[in-house]
Coordinates of C-alpha atoms in Angstrom, one line a residue:
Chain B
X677 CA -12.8 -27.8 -25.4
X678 CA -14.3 -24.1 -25.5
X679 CA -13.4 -21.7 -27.7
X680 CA -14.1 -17.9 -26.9
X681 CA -13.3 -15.5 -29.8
X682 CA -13.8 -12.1 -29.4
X683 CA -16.4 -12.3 -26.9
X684 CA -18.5 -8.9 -25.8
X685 CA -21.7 -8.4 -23.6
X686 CA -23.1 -5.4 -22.1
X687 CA -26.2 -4.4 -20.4
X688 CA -27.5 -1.9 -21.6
X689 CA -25.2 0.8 -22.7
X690 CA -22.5 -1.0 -19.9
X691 CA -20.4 -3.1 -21.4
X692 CA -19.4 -5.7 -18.9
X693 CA -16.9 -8.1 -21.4
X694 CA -14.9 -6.8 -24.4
X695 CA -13.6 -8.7 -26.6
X696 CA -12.5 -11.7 -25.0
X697 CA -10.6 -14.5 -26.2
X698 CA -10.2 -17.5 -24.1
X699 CA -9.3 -21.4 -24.8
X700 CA -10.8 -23.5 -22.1
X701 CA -9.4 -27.2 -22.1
X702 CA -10.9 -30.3 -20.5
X703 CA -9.1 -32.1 -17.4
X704 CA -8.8 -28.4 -15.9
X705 CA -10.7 -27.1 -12.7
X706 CA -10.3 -23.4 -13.8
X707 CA -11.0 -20.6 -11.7
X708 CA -12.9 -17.6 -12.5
X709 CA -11.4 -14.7 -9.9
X710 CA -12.7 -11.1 -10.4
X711 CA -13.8 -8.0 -8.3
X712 CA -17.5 -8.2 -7.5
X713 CA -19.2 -6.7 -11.0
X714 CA -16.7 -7.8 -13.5
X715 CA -18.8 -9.9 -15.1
X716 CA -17.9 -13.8 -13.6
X717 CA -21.5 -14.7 -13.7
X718 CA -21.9 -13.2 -16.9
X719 CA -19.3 -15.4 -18.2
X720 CA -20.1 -18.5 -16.9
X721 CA -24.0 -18.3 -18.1
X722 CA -22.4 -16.6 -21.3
X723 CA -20.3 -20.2 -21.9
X724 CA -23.0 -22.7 -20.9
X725 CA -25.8 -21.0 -23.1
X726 CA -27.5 -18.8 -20.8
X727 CA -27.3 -15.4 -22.4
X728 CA -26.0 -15.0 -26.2
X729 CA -23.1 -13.5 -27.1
X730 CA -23.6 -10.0 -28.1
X731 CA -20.6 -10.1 -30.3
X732 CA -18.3 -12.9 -31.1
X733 CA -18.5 -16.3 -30.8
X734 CA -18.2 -19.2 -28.4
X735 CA -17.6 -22.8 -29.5
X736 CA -18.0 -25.7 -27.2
X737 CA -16.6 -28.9 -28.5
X738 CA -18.2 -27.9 -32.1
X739 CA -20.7 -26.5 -31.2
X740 CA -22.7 -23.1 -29.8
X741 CA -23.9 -23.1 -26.5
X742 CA -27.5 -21.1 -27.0
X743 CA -28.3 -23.3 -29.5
X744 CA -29.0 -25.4 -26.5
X745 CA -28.6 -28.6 -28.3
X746 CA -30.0 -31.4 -25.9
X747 CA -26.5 -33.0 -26.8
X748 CA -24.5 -30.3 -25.6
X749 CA -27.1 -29.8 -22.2
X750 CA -26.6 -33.6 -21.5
X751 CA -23.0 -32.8 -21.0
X752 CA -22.8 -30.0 -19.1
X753 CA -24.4 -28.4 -15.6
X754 CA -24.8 -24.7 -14.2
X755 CA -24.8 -24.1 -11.0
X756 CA -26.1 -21.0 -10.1
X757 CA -25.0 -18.9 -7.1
X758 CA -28.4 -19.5 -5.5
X759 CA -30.1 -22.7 -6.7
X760 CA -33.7 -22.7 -6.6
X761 CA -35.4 -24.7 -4.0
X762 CA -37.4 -27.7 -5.5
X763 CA -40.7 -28.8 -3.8
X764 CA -39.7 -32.6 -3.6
X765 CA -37.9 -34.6 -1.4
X766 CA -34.3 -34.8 -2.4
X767 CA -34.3 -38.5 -3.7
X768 CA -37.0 -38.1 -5.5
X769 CA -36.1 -34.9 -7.4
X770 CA -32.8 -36.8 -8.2
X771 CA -34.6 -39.6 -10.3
X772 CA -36.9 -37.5 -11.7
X773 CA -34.6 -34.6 -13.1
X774 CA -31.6 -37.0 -13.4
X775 CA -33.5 -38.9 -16.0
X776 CA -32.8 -36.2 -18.4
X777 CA -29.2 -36.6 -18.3
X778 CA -28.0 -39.4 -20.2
X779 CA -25.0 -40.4 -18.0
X780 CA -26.9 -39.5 -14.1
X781 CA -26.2 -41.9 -11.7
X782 CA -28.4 -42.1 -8.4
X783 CA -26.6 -44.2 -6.2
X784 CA -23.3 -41.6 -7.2
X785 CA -25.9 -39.2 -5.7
X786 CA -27.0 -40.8 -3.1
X787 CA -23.4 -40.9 -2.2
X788 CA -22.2 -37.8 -2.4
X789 CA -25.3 -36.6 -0.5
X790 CA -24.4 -39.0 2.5
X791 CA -20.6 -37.5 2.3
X792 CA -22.0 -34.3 2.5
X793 CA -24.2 -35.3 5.4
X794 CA -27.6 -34.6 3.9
X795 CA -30.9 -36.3 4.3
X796 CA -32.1 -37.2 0.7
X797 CA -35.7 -38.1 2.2
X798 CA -35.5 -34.3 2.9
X799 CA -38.1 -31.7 1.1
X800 CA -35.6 -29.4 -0.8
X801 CA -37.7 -26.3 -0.1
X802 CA -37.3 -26.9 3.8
X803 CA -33.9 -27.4 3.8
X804 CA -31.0 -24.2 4.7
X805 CA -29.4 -22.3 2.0
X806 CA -26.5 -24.8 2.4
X807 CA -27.9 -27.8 2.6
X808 CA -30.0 -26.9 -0.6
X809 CA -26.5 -26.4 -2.2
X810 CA -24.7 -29.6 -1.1
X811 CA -28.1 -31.0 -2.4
X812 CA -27.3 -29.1 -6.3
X813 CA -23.7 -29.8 -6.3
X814 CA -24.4 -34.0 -5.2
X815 CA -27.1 -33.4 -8.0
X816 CA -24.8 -31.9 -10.7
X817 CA -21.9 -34.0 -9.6
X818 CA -24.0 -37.6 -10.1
X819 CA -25.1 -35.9 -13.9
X820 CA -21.5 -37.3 -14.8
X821 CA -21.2 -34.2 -16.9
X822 CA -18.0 -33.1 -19.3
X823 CA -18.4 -29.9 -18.8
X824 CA -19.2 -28.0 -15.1
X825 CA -20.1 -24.0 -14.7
X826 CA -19.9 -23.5 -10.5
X827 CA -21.1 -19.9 -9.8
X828 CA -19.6 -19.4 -6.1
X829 CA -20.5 -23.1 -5.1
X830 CA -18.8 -22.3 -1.4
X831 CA -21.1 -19.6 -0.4
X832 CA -23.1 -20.6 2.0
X833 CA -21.2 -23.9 2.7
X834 CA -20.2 -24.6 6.5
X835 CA -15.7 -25.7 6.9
X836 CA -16.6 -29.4 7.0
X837 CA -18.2 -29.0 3.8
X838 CA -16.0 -27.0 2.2
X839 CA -13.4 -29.0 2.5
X840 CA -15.7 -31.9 1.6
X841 CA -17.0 -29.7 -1.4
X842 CA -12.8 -29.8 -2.8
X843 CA -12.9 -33.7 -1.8
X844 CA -16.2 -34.5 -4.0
X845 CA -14.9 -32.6 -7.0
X846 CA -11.5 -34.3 -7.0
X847 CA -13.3 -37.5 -6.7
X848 CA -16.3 -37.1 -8.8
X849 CA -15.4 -35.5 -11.8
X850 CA -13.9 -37.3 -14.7
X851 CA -10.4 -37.1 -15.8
X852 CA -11.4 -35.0 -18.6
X853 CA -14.1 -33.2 -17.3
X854 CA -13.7 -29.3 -17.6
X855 CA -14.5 -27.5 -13.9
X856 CA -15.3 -23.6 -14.4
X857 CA -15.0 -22.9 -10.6
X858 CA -16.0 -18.8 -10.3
X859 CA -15.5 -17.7 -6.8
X860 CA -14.6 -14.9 -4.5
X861 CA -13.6 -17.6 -1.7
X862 CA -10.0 -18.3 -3.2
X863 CA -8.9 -19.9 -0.2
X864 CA -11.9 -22.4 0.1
X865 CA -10.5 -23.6 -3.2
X866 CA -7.2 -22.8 -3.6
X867 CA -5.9 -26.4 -3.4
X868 CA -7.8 -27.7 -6.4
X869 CA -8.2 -24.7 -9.1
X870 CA -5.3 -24.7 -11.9
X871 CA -5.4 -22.3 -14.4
X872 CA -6.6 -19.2 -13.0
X873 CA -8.6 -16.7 -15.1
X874 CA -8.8 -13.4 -13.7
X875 CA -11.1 -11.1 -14.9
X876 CA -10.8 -7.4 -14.7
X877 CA -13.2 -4.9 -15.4
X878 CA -14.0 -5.8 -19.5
X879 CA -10.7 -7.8 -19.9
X880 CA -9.4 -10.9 -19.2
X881 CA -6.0 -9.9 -17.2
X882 CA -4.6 -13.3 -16.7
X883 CA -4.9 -17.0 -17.9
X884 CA -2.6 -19.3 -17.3
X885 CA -1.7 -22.4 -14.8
X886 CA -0.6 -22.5 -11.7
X887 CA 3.1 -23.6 -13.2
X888 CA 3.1 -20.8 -15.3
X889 CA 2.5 -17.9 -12.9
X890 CA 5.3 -19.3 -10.4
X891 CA 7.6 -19.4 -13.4
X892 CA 6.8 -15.6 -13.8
X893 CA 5.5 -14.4 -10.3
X894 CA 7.3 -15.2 -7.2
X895 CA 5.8 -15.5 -3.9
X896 CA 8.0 -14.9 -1.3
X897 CA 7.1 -15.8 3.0
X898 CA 10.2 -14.3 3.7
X899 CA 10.8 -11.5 6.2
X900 CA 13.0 -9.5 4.2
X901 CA 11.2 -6.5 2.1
X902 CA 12.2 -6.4 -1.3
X903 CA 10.9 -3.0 -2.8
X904 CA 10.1 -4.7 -6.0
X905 CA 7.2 -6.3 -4.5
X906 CA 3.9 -6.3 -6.8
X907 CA 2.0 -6.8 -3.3
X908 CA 3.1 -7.0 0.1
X909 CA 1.4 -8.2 2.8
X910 CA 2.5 -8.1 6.7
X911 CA 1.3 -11.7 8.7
X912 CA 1.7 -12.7 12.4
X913 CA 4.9 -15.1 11.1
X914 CA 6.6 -12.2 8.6
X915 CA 5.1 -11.6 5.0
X916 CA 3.6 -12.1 1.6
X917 CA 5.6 -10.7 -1.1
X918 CA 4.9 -11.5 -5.0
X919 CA 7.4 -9.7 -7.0
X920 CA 8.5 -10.6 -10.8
X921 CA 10.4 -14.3 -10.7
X922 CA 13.8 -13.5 -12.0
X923 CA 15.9 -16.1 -10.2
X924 CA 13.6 -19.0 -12.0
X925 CA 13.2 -20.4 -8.5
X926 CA 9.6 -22.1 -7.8
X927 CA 7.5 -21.1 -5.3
X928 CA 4.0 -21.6 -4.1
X929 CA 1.1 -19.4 -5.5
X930 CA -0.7 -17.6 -2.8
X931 CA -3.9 -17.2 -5.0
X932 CA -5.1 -14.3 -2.5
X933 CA -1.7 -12.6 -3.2
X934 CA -2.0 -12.9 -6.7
X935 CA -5.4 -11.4 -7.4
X936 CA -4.0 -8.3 -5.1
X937 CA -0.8 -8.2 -7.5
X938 CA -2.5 -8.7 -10.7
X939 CA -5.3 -5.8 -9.1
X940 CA -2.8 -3.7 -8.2
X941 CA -0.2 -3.8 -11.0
X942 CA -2.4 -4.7 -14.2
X943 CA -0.3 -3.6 -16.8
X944 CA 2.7 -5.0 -15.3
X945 CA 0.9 -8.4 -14.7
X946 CA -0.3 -8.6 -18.2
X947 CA 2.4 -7.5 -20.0
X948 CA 4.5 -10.2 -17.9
X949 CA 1.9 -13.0 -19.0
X950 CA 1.6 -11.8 -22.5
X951 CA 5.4 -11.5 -22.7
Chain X
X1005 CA -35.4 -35.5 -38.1
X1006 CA -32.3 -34.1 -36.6
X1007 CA -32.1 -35.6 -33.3
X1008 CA -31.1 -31.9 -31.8
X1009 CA -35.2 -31.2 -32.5
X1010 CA -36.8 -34.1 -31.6
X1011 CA -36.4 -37.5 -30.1
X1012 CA -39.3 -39.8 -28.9
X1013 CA -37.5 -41.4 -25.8
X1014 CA -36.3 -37.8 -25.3
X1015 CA -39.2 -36.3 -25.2
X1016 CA -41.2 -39.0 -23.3
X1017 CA -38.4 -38.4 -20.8
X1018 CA -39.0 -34.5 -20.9
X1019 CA -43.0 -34.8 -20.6
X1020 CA -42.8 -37.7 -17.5
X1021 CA -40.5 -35.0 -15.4
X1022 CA -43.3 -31.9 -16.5
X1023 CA -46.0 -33.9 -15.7
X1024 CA -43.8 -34.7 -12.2
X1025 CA -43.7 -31.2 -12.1
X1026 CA -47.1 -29.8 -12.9
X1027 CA -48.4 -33.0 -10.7
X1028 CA -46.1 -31.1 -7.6
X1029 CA -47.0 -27.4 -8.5
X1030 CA -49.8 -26.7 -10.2
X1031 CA -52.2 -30.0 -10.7
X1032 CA -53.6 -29.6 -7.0
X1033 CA -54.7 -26.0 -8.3
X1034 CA -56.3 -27.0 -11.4
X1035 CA -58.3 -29.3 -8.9
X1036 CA -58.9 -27.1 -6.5
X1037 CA -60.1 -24.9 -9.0
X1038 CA -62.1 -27.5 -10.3
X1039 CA -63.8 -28.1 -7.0
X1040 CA -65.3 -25.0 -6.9
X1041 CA -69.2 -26.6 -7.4
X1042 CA -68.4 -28.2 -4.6
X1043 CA -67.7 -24.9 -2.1
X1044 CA -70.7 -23.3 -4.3
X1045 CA -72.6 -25.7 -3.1
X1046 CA -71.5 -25.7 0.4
X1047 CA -72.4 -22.0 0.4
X1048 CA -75.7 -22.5 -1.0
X1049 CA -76.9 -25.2 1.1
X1050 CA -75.7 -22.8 4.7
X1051 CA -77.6 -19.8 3.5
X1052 CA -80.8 -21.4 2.6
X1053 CA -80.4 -23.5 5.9
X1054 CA -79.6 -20.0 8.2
X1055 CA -81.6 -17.5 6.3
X1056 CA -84.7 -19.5 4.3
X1057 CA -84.2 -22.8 7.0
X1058 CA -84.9 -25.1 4.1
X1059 CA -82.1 -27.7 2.7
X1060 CA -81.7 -26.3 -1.4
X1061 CA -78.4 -26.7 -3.1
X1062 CA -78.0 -24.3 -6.7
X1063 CA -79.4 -24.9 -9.0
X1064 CA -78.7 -25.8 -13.3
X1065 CA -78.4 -22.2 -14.0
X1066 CA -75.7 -21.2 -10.8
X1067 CA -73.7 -23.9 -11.4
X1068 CA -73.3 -23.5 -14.9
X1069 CA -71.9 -20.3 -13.8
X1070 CA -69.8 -21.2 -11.2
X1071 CA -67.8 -23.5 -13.9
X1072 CA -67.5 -20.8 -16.6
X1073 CA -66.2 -18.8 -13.4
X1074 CA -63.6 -21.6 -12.7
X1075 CA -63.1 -22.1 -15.8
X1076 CA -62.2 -18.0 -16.0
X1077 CA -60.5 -18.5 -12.9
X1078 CA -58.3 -21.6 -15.0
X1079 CA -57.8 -19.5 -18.0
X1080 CA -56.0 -16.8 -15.8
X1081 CA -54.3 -19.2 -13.7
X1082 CA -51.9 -20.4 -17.1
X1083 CA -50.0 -17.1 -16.4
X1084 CA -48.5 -19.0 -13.4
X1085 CA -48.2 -22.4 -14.9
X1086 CA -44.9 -21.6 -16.4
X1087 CA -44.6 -18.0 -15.4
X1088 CA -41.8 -19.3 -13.3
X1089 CA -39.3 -19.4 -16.2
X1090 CA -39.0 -15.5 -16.0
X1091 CA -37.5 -16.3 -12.5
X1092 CA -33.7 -16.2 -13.1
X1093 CA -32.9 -19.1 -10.7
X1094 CA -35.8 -21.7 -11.9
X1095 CA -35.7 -20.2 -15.3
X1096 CA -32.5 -21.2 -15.6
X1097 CA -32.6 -24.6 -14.5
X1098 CA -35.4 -25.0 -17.0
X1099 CA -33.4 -23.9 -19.8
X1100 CA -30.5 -26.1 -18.6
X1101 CA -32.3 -29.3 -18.4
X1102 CA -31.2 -31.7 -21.6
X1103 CA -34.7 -31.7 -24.2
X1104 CA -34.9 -29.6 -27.3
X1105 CA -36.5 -26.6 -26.9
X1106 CA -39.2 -28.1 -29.0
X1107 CA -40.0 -30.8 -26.7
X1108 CA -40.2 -28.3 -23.8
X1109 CA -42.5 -26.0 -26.1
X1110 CA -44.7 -29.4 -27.4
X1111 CA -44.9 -30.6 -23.8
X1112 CA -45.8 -26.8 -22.6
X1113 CA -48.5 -27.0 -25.3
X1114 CA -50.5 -30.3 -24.2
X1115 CA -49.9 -29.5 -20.3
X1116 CA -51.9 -26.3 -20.9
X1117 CA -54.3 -27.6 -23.9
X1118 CA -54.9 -30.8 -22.7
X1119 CA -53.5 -32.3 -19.1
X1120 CA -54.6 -29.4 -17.0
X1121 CA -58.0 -28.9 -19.4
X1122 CA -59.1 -32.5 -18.9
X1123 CA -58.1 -32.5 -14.7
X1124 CA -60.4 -29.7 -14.1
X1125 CA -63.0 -30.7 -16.8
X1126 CA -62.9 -33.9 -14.7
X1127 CA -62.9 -32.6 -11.1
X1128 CA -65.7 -30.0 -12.0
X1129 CA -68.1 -33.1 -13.7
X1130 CA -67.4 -35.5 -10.6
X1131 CA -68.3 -32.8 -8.5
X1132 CA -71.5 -32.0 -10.0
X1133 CA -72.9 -35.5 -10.7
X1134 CA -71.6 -36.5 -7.0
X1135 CA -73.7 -34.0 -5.7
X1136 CA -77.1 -34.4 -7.8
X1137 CA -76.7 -37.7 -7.0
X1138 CA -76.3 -37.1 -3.3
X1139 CA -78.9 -34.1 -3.3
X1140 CA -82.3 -34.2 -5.2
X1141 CA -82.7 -30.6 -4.6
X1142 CA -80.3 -29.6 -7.0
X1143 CA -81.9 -30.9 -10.0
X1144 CA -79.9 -32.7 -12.8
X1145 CA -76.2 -33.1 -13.3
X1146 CA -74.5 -30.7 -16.1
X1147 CA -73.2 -34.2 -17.8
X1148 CA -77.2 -35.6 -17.8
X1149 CA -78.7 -31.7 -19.4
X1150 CA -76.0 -32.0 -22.0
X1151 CA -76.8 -35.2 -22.9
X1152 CA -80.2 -35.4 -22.8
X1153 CA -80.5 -31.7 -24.9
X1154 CA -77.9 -32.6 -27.2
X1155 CA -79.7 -32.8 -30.1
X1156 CA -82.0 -30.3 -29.6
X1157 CA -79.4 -27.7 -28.7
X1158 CA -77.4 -28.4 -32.3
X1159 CA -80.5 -28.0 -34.2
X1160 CA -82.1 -24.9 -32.6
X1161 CA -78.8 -23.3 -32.9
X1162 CA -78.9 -24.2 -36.4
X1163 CA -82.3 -21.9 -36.7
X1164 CA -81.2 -18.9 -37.7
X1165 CA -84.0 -16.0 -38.7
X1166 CA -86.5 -18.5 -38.8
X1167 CA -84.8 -20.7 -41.8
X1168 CA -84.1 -24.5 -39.9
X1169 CA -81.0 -26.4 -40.8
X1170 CA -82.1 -29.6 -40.1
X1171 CA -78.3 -30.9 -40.3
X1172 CA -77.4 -32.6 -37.3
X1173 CA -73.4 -32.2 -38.1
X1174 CA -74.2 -28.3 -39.1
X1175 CA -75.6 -27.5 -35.6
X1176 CA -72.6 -29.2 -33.6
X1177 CA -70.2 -27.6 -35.9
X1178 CA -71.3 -24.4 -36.1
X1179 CA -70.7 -24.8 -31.9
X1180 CA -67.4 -26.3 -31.6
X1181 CA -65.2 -24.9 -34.3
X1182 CA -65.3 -21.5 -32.4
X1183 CA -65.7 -23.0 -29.2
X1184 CA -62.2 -24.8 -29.9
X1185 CA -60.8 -22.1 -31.1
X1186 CA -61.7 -20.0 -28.2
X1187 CA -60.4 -22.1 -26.0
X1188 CA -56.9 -22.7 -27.5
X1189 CA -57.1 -18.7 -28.2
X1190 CA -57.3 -17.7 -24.4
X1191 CA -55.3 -20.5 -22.7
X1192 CA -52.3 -19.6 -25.5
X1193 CA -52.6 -15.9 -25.1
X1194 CA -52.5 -16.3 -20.9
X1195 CA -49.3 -18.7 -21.0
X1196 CA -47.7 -16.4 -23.5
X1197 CA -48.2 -13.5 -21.1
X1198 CA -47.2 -16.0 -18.1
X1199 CA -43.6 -16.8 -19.9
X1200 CA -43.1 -13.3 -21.6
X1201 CA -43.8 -10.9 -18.5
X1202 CA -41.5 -11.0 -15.3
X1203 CA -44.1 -8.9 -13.2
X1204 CA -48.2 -8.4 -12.9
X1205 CA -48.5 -11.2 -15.5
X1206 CA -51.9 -10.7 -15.0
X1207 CA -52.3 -7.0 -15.4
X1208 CA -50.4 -7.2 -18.4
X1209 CA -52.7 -9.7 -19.6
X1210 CA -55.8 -7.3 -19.7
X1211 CA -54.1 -4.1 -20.7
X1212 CA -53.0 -6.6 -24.1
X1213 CA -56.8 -7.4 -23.9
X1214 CA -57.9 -4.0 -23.7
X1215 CA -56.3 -2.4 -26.0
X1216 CA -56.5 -5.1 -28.6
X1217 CA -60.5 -4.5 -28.1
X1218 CA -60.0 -0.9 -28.1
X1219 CA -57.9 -1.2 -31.5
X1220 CA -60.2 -3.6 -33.3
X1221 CA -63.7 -1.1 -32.3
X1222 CA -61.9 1.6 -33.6
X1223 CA -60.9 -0.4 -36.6
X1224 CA -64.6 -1.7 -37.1
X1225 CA -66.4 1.7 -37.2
X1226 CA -63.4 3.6 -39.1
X1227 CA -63.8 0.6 -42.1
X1228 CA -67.4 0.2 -41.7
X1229 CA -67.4 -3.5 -41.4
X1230 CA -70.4 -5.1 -41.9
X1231 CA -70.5 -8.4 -40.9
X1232 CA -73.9 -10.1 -42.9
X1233 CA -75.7 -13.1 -40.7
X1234 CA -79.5 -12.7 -42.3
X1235 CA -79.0 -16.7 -44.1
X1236 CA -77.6 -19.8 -42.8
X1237 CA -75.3 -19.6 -45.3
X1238 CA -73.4 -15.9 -44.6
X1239 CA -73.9 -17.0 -41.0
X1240 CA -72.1 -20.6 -41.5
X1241 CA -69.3 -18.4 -43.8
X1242 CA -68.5 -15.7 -41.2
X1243 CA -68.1 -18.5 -38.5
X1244 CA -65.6 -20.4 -40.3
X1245 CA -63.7 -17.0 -41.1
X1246 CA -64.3 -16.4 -37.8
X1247 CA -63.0 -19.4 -36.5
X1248 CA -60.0 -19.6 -39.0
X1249 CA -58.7 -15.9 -37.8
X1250 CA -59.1 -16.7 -33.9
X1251 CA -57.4 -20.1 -34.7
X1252 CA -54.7 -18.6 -36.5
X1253 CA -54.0 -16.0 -33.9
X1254 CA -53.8 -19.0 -31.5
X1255 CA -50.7 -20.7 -33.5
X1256 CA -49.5 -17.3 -33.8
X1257 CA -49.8 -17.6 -29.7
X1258 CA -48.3 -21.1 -29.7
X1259 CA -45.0 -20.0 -32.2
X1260 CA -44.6 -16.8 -29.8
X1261 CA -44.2 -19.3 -26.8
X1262 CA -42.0 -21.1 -29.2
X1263 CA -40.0 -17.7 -30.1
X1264 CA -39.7 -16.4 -26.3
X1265 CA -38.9 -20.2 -25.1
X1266 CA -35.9 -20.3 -27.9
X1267 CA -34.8 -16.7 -26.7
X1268 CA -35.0 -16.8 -23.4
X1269 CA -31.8 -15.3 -21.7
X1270 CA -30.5 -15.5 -18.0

């Protein structure tokens, strides 16, 4: 479990989180949404012991993540938005690095690489920007980690292999492994993420589960225009309307149409999810 | 010992993927470096063949200083070494990777003190006895003057204003204390550079050097040191105070690698 408490960072004189609370349970893929700048990255290097919290504190299963307790780095694996090319062929700088992590397996590796169609007797440095990716994620996958930070692991990714990509992390992950998914590409991975953090400019503006925001959000494919609508969106078949659920009736979250409402109507959103 | 600092099989783990590492990235450049008697040579041997039209390779005296060049050239090249953990994407994988930031500063430490030392000390003595033993021209092997002069080297430098220490042990000493020291002195100080700066690791490097120089002259004549060699005595004294302070400003070297490895942010 992580435990943010009061969490602030800033660069400079621009502060970029304030005061952030957050309670991060395992057996959830979360995922991170936010406008480009609000600080997603930040976050995510901020919770696996990247950067050092500024002010306030964050506590991973017991512990603080810039300590950068070998312990705590066994069990958990960044992936940055662009991994860095590794001058090895792709085998070889599995054994090698997976070594360190006490649970790696190679042949899970191995495998994931030959789902996601990669040659592992391939130099890393000569490969495209998305093969080198599928090569990281097959990497971090086969660390058998508890905790996972994915900075935008689509980018970059061709269709086969995103859909591959949501495939590998439903099959790959353990049942109480914690998936911090941060991504612009909500569709890519709007299948698999539940809860949803949003992030808005030095806030947190919404946290909670997929359940919860269709108990309090409707999403309505109707054609009918209801003028309460948070956010309405005209498609080929009708529209996208996501207006306050008071009927209690279920529906299914549009995560696209969501991160426009919650945009577009903050305070309403919030106050809805902090009712 | 908490085993958050230091584990054996850890760290044994930690120093078999560095070495892995160095071995892809950098050991092929302490090498090359290393080889540099041989293109010396190379070059030697075509001029005297174009312009003179006799076969001569260097001799003692220019290939002693083509390996105090390399080894120059060495001493600048640990800015690189691990100057890629100021790089935000390999940085970060470094930091990430599961050892305790001790073991990736104690591993650090012998890479550049003694692994990538020993592979160019190596290259750079096969080199030269390969080629004295392929070329007569060239005269005796850096390894064989060494050896054969050892003992008159210690003792002569143990003549100081005409009083003879006749002390084997005081001769040598008096040589590699410093020389140690030296050594640790300007391989620390270039990594520290190489993991502190993002940019012109080198540049940065001999403006610190510069103005440290600059600081300690002006220091020297503004408190009138005077620094008393006349008696083997005062002479053996200021070397080990000598050596002490270098030796000291090297840990100080090594705990600032320590420091900037422990704070490093992404």
């Amino acid at each position: 479990m992580i435990e943010v408490s009061n969490l602030s960072f800033s660069y400079g004189l621009k502060p970029v989180l304030k005061n952030i609370s957050l309670r991060l349970e395992g057996g959830n893929i979360y995922g991170l949404l936010g406008e480009n700048g609000v600080g997603k990255t930040t976050l995510l290097t901020l919770l696996c012991g990247l950067k050092k919290p500024q002010k306030g504190s964050i506590v991973t299963d017991g512990r603080n993540p810039f300590d950068r307790d070998p312990a705590l780095l066994g069990e958990q694996f960044y992936l940055a938005d662009e991994p860095a090319p590794v001058h090895a062929k792709a085998c070889v700088f599995g054994s090698s690095t997976g070594s360190l992590w006490p649970k790696y397996d190679q042949a899970k590796f191995l495998e994931i690489l030959s789902e996601f169609e990669v040659d592992p007797d391939q130099m890393m440095d000569t490969m495209s920007s998305g093969q080198l990716k599928k090569t990281w994620i097959s990497f971090a996958l086969a660390c058998n980690a508890r905790h996972y930070f994915l900075d935008e692991p689509t980018n970059g990714l061709d269709i086969p292999s995103k859909s591959q990509f949501r495939k590998a992390i439903m099959k790959h992950t353990g049942e109480d492994s914690m998936v911090v998914i941060s991504t612009h590409q909500v569709r890519d991975l709007e299948e698999i993420i539940d809860p949803i953090i949003i992030l808005d400019k030095e806030d947190v503006l919404l946290n909670a589960s997929l359940e919860q925001i269709s108990r309090k959000l409707f999403f309505d494919y109707g054609t009918q225009i209801h003028s309460d609508a948070l956010y309405l969106e005209h498609t080929p078949s009708g529209a996208i309307q996501v207006y306050p659920n008071t009927s209690g009736e279920e529906s299914k979250v549009n995560l696209e149409a969501l991160f426009n409402a919650a945009h577009s109507h903050k305070t309403t959103v919030k106050a809805l999810f902090h009712e | 010992m908490n085993n958050n600092f230091f584990s054996g099989s850890r760290f044994w783990a930690w120093f078999k993927y560095d070495l892995r590492q160095m071995w892809q990235n950098h050991f092929k450049a302490a090498l090359g470096i290393g080889l540099a008697g041989l293109i010396v040579y190379v070059i030697f041997v075509s001029w005297n063949l174009i312009f003179e039209g006799t076969w001569q390779g260097p001799g003692l005296g220019a290939r002693i200083a083509t390996f105090m060049l390399a080894g120059t050239i060495l001493e600048l090249y640990q800015t690189r070494t691990y100057g890629y953990l100021t790089d935000k994407r390999k940085g970060s994988s470094f930091l990430m990777l599961p050892a305790s930031t001790f073991e990736k500063w104690l591993s650090m430490i012998l890479m550049t003190l003694i692994v990538i030392p020993v592979i160019f000390l190596a290259a750079s003595a096969s080199v030269d006895t390969l080629v004295c033993l392929l070329d007569p021209t060239v005269g005796d092997s850096m390894l064989k003057v060494l050896s054969d002069n050892f003992n008159s080297i210690s003792k002569s430098l143990a003549e100081v204003n005409g009083e003879i220490q006749e002390d084997f042990g005081f001769g040598l000493g008096i040589v590699t204390g410093p020389a140690i020291a030296a050594f640790c002195f300007n391989f620390l100080f270039f990594l520290l550079c190489g993991v502190c700066f993002k940019r012109y690791k080198i540049l940065w490097a001999f403006v610190i050097i510069f103005a440290g120089s600059t600081l300690l002259s002006i220091l020297g004549v503004t408190l009138d040191w005077n620094v008393n060699t006349d008696t083997v005595d005062t002479l053996r004294s200021f070397l080990g105070a000598a050596t002490w302070i270098v030796a000291g400003i090297a840990a100080c070297f090594g705990a600032g690698i320590f420091l900037r490895l422990k704070t490093l942010q992404h």
